[in-house]
């Protein structure tokens, strides 16, 4: 385990994103790059209930319950992750870093009014067919017991010594198409609303003009909003493991289709874009 640094408060996301953007042009990732960084710990964490309610509303979770949605601890840990990944010694540029997957385990329900300890660290960097992937671990403890943990993968694209493999298939091999359950019309303000609730005001999510600076024709939805919205529609048992892979961005405004068979779920395009897969994942009940 890496050395730990204890924080007195959660760092502000805006300055970290700006710092990471400024440092990005000076970082040149290459095959075999490594990283041994610190582990950031935030004790005595209490949830801002007003901010939580705003998050629940924009993601479709019930409001007013004394329970954290399964994705909310990621929001709490994201500033710590950005503090590490915007650092001078982190070798991957923050600009262009793509969140490719998240694996979440919630061991029991989490009280919204609880007091927690949060810690975040980069477990490893690993070669990927398109560059280098960072594995970022976030854990939430209550009374010295891990009650929630996740591993996110972030991809930095760069030249590799291997040819890229073909892209992923739209669904698991041999799996039947998932039943379509709903269609969602997404407004142009989804990224701004989620950004206000989560603190993640990355310009690619906010306005068409700022999104075009990064190569997108319109603003795109936050990946973590898409998986949170899917889990709100799908439902999760008290003790659960869920994994989601982010396949393609969701342009705003737009219409998407939610499909699920009770375990697996997908978010797809509609109409002529029905073959476009945005998010795929599964929800598994934990048994002890």
mmCIF file with all atom_site columns, C-alpha atoms in Angstrom, residues 12-102:
data_model
loop_
_atom_site.group_PDB
_atom_site.id
_atom_site.type_symbol
_atom_site.label_atom_id
_atom_site.label_alt_id
_atom_site.label_comp_id
_atom_site.label_asym_id
_atom_site.label_entity_id
_atom_site.label_seq_id
_atom_site.pdbx_PDB_ins_code
_atom_site.Cartn_x
_atom_site.Cartn_y
_atom_site.Cartn_z
_atom_site.occupancy
_atom_site.B_iso_or_equiv
_atom_site.pdbx_formal_charge
_atom_site.auth_seq_id
_atom_site.auth_comp_id
_atom_site.auth_asym_id
_atom_site.auth_atom_id
_atom_site.pdbx_PDB_model_num
ATOM 1  C CA . UNK A 1 12  ? -12.115 21.986 -4.790  1.00 0.00 ? 12  UNK A CA 1
ATOM 2  C CA . UNK A 1 13  ? -12.613 20.337 -8.170  1.00 0.00 ? 13  UNK A CA 1
ATOM 3  C CA . UNK A 1 14  ? -12.469 23.424 -10.393 1.00 0.00 ? 14  UNK A CA 1
ATOM 4  C CA . UNK A 1 15  ? -8.853  24.407 -9.650  1.00 0.00 ? 15  UNK A CA 1
ATOM 5  C CA . UNK A 1 16  ? -7.756  20.762 -9.928  1.00 0.00 ? 16  UNK A CA 1
ATOM 6  C CA . UNK A 1 17  ? -9.303  20.383 -13.371 1.00 0.00 ? 17  UNK A CA 1
ATOM 7  C CA . UNK A 1 18  ? -7.666  23.631 -14.483 1.00 0.00 ? 18  UNK A CA 1
ATOM 8  C CA . UNK A 1 19  ? -4.283  22.570 -13.079 1.00 0.00 ? 19  UNK A CA 1
ATOM 9  C CA . UNK A 1 20  ? -4.539  19.171 -14.742 1.00 0.00 ? 20  UNK A CA 1
ATOM 10 C CA . UNK A 1 21  ? -5.374  20.830 -18.061 1.00 0.00 ? 21  UNK A CA 1
ATOM 11 C CA . UNK A 1 22  ? -2.374  23.183 -17.787 1.00 0.00 ? 22  UNK A CA 1
ATOM 12 C CA . UNK A 1 23  ? 0.009   20.323 -17.046 1.00 0.00 ? 23  UNK A CA 1
ATOM 13 C CA . UNK A 1 24  ? -1.362  17.974 -19.703 1.00 0.00 ? 24  UNK A CA 1
ATOM 14 C CA . UNK A 1 25  ? 0.689   19.274 -22.693 1.00 0.00 ? 25  UNK A CA 1
ATOM 15 C CA . UNK A 1 26  ? 3.904   18.561 -20.793 1.00 0.00 ? 26  UNK A CA 1
ATOM 16 C CA . UNK A 1 27  ? 3.094   14.896 -20.158 1.00 0.00 ? 27  UNK A CA 1
ATOM 17 C CA . UNK A 1 28  ? 4.164   12.333 -22.756 1.00 0.00 ? 28  UNK A CA 1
ATOM 18 C CA . UNK A 1 29  ? 2.900   8.869  -21.779 1.00 0.00 ? 29  UNK A CA 1
ATOM 19 C CA . UNK A 1 30  ? 4.615   5.878  -23.339 1.00 0.00 ? 30  UNK A CA 1
ATOM 20 C CA . UNK A 1 31  ? 4.428   2.076  -23.123 1.00 0.00 ? 31  UNK A CA 1
ATOM 21 C CA . UNK A 1 32  ? 5.624   0.772  -19.763 1.00 0.00 ? 32  UNK A CA 1
ATOM 22 C CA . UNK A 1 33  ? 5.102   4.019  -17.857 1.00 0.00 ? 33  UNK A CA 1
ATOM 23 C CA . UNK A 1 34  ? 4.611   3.500  -14.101 1.00 0.00 ? 34  UNK A CA 1
ATOM 24 C CA . UNK A 1 35  ? 3.350   5.430  -11.109 1.00 0.00 ? 35  UNK A CA 1
ATOM 25 C CA . UNK A 1 36  ? 3.694   5.052  -7.353  1.00 0.00 ? 36  UNK A CA 1
ATOM 26 C CA . UNK A 1 37  ? 1.643   7.799  -5.784  1.00 0.00 ? 37  UNK A CA 1
ATOM 27 C CA . UNK A 1 38  ? 0.172   8.660  -2.449  1.00 0.00 ? 38  UNK A CA 1
ATOM 28 C CA . UNK A 1 39  ? -3.098  7.501  -0.982  1.00 0.00 ? 39  UNK A CA 1
ATOM 29 C CA . UNK A 1 40  ? -5.381  10.365 0.024   1.00 0.00 ? 40  UNK A CA 1
ATOM 30 C CA . UNK A 1 41  ? -7.547  9.900  3.123   1.00 0.00 ? 41  UNK A CA 1
ATOM 31 C CA . UNK A 1 42  ? -10.453 12.105 4.192   1.00 0.00 ? 42  UNK A CA 1
ATOM 32 C CA . UNK A 1 43  ? -11.787 11.235 7.679   1.00 0.00 ? 43  UNK A CA 1
ATOM 33 C CA . UNK A 1 44  ? -14.934 12.532 9.336   1.00 0.00 ? 44  UNK A CA 1
ATOM 34 C CA . UNK A 1 45  ? -16.825 12.866 6.074   1.00 0.00 ? 45  UNK A CA 1
ATOM 35 C CA . UNK A 1 46  ? -20.461 14.004 6.301   1.00 0.00 ? 46  UNK A CA 1
ATOM 36 C CA . UNK A 1 47  ? -22.737 14.203 3.275   1.00 0.00 ? 47  UNK A CA 1
ATOM 37 C CA . UNK A 1 48  ? -24.240 17.536 2.230   1.00 0.00 ? 48  UNK A CA 1
ATOM 38 C CA . UNK A 1 49  ? -27.922 16.543 2.127   1.00 0.00 ? 49  UNK A CA 1
ATOM 39 C CA . UNK A 1 50  ? -28.999 19.405 -0.152  1.00 0.00 ? 50  UNK A CA 1
ATOM 40 C CA . UNK A 1 51  ? -26.348 18.472 -2.700  1.00 0.00 ? 51  UNK A CA 1
ATOM 41 C CA . UNK A 1 52  ? -27.324 14.817 -2.374  1.00 0.00 ? 52  UNK A CA 1
ATOM 42 C CA . UNK A 1 53  ? -30.967 15.669 -3.100  1.00 0.00 ? 53  UNK A CA 1
ATOM 43 C CA . UNK A 1 54  ? -29.937 17.588 -6.236  1.00 0.00 ? 54  UNK A CA 1
ATOM 44 C CA . UNK A 1 55  ? -27.905 14.570 -7.358  1.00 0.00 ? 55  UNK A CA 1
ATOM 45 C CA . UNK A 1 56  ? -30.821 12.216 -6.740  1.00 0.00 ? 56  UNK A CA 1
ATOM 46 C CA . UNK A 1 57  ? -33.174 14.406 -8.754  1.00 0.00 ? 57  UNK A CA 1
ATOM 47 C CA . UNK A 1 58  ? -30.951 14.706 -11.821 1.00 0.00 ? 58  UNK A CA 1
ATOM 48 C CA . UNK A 1 59  ? -30.118 10.968 -11.801 1.00 0.00 ? 59  UNK A CA 1
ATOM 49 C CA . UNK A 1 60  ? -33.649 9.700  -11.132 1.00 0.00 ? 60  UNK A CA 1
ATOM 50 C CA . UNK A 1 61  ? -33.117 8.237  -7.651  1.00 0.00 ? 61  UNK A CA 1
ATOM 51 C CA . UNK A 1 62  ? -35.806 8.632  -4.971  1.00 0.00 ? 62  UNK A CA 1
ATOM 52 C CA . UNK A 1 63  ? -35.263 11.733 -2.835  1.00 0.00 ? 63  UNK A CA 1
ATOM 53 C CA . UNK A 1 64  ? -35.634 12.150 0.910   1.00 0.00 ? 64  UNK A CA 1
ATOM 54 C CA . UNK A 1 65  ? -34.517 8.635  1.872   1.00 0.00 ? 65  UNK A CA 1
ATOM 55 C CA . UNK A 1 66  ? -31.773 8.105  4.453   1.00 0.00 ? 66  UNK A CA 1
ATOM 56 C CA . UNK A 1 67  ? -29.654 6.107  2.014   1.00 0.00 ? 67  UNK A CA 1
ATOM 57 C CA . UNK A 1 68  ? -26.907 6.965  -0.439  1.00 0.00 ? 68  UNK A CA 1
ATOM 58 C CA . UNK A 1 69  ? -27.427 5.901  -4.074  1.00 0.00 ? 69  UNK A CA 1
ATOM 59 C CA . UNK A 1 70  ? -24.891 3.237  -5.096  1.00 0.00 ? 70  UNK A CA 1
ATOM 60 C CA . UNK A 1 71  ? -22.977 5.689  -7.313  1.00 0.00 ? 71  UNK A CA 1
ATOM 61 C CA . UNK A 1 72  ? -22.837 8.632  -4.894  1.00 0.00 ? 72  UNK A CA 1
ATOM 62 C CA . UNK A 1 73  ? -19.597 7.689  -3.082  1.00 0.00 ? 73  UNK A CA 1
ATOM 63 C CA . UNK A 1 74  ? -17.862 8.056  -6.458  1.00 0.00 ? 74  UNK A CA 1
ATOM 64 C CA . UNK A 1 75  ? -18.933 11.721 -6.425  1.00 0.00 ? 75  UNK A CA 1
ATOM 65 C CA . UNK A 1 76  ? -17.479 12.087 -2.918  1.00 0.00 ? 76  UNK A CA 1
ATOM 66 C CA . UNK A 1 77  ? -14.181 10.516 -3.963  1.00 0.00 ? 77  UNK A CA 1
ATOM 67 C CA . UNK A 1 78  ? -13.816 12.210 -7.350  1.00 0.00 ? 78  UNK A CA 1
ATOM 68 C CA . UNK A 1 79  ? -12.050 15.360 -6.037  1.00 0.00 ? 79  UNK A CA 1
ATOM 69 C CA . UNK A 1 80  ? -9.440  13.174 -4.335  1.00 0.00 ? 80  UNK A CA 1
ATOM 70 C CA . UNK A 1 81  ? -8.926  11.184 -7.530  1.00 0.00 ? 81  UNK A CA 1
ATOM 71 C CA . UNK A 1 82  ? -8.511  14.415 -9.504  1.00 0.00 ? 82  UNK A CA 1
ATOM 72 C CA . UNK A 1 83  ? -6.044  15.689 -6.918  1.00 0.00 ? 83  UNK A CA 1
ATOM 73 C CA . UNK A 1 84  ? -3.853  12.673 -7.641  1.00 0.00 ? 84  UNK A CA 1
ATOM 74 C CA . UNK A 1 85  ? -4.309  12.646 -11.421 1.00 0.00 ? 85  UNK A CA 1
ATOM 75 C CA . UNK A 1 86  ? -3.726  16.381 -11.826 1.00 0.00 ? 86  UNK A CA 1
ATOM 76 C CA . UNK A 1 87  ? -0.491  16.119 -9.859  1.00 0.00 ? 87  UNK A CA 1
ATOM 77 C CA . UNK A 1 88  ? 2.878   16.891 -11.376 1.00 0.00 ? 88  UNK A CA 1
ATOM 78 C CA . UNK A 1 89  ? 4.170   13.335 -10.897 1.00 0.00 ? 89  UNK A CA 1
ATOM 79 C CA . UNK A 1 90  ? 1.132   11.551 -12.394 1.00 0.00 ? 90  UNK A CA 1
ATOM 80 C CA . UNK A 1 91  ? 2.419   10.575 -15.860 1.00 0.00 ? 91  UNK A CA 1
ATOM 81 C CA . UNK A 1 92  ? -0.856  10.575 -17.839 1.00 0.00 ? 92  UNK A CA 1
ATOM 82 C CA . UNK A 1 93  ? -2.334  13.857 -19.139 1.00 0.00 ? 93  UNK A CA 1
ATOM 83 C CA . UNK A 1 94  ? -5.666  14.751 -17.597 1.00 0.00 ? 94  UNK A CA 1
ATOM 84 C CA . UNK A 1 95  ? -6.877  16.228 -20.895 1.00 0.00 ? 95  UNK A CA 1
ATOM 85 C CA . UNK A 1 96  ? -8.072  13.382 -23.090 1.00 0.00 ? 96  UNK A CA 1
ATOM 86 C CA . UNK A 1 97  ? -8.202  10.880 -20.229 1.00 0.00 ? 97  UNK A CA 1
ATOM 87 C CA . UNK A 1 98  ? -11.280 8.699  -20.854 1.00 0.00 ? 98  UNK A CA 1
ATOM 88 C CA . UNK A 1 99  ? -13.289 7.011  -18.099 1.00 0.00 ? 99  UNK A CA 1
ATOM 89 C CA . UNK A 1 100 ? -13.790 3.547  -19.602 1.00 0.00 ? 100 UNK A CA 1
ATOM 90 C CA . UNK A 1 101 ? -15.353 1.484  -16.792 1.00 0.00 ? 101 UNK A CA 1
ATOM 91 C CA . UNK A 1 102 ? -16.359 1.368  -13.145 1.00 0.00 ? 102 UNK A CA 1
#
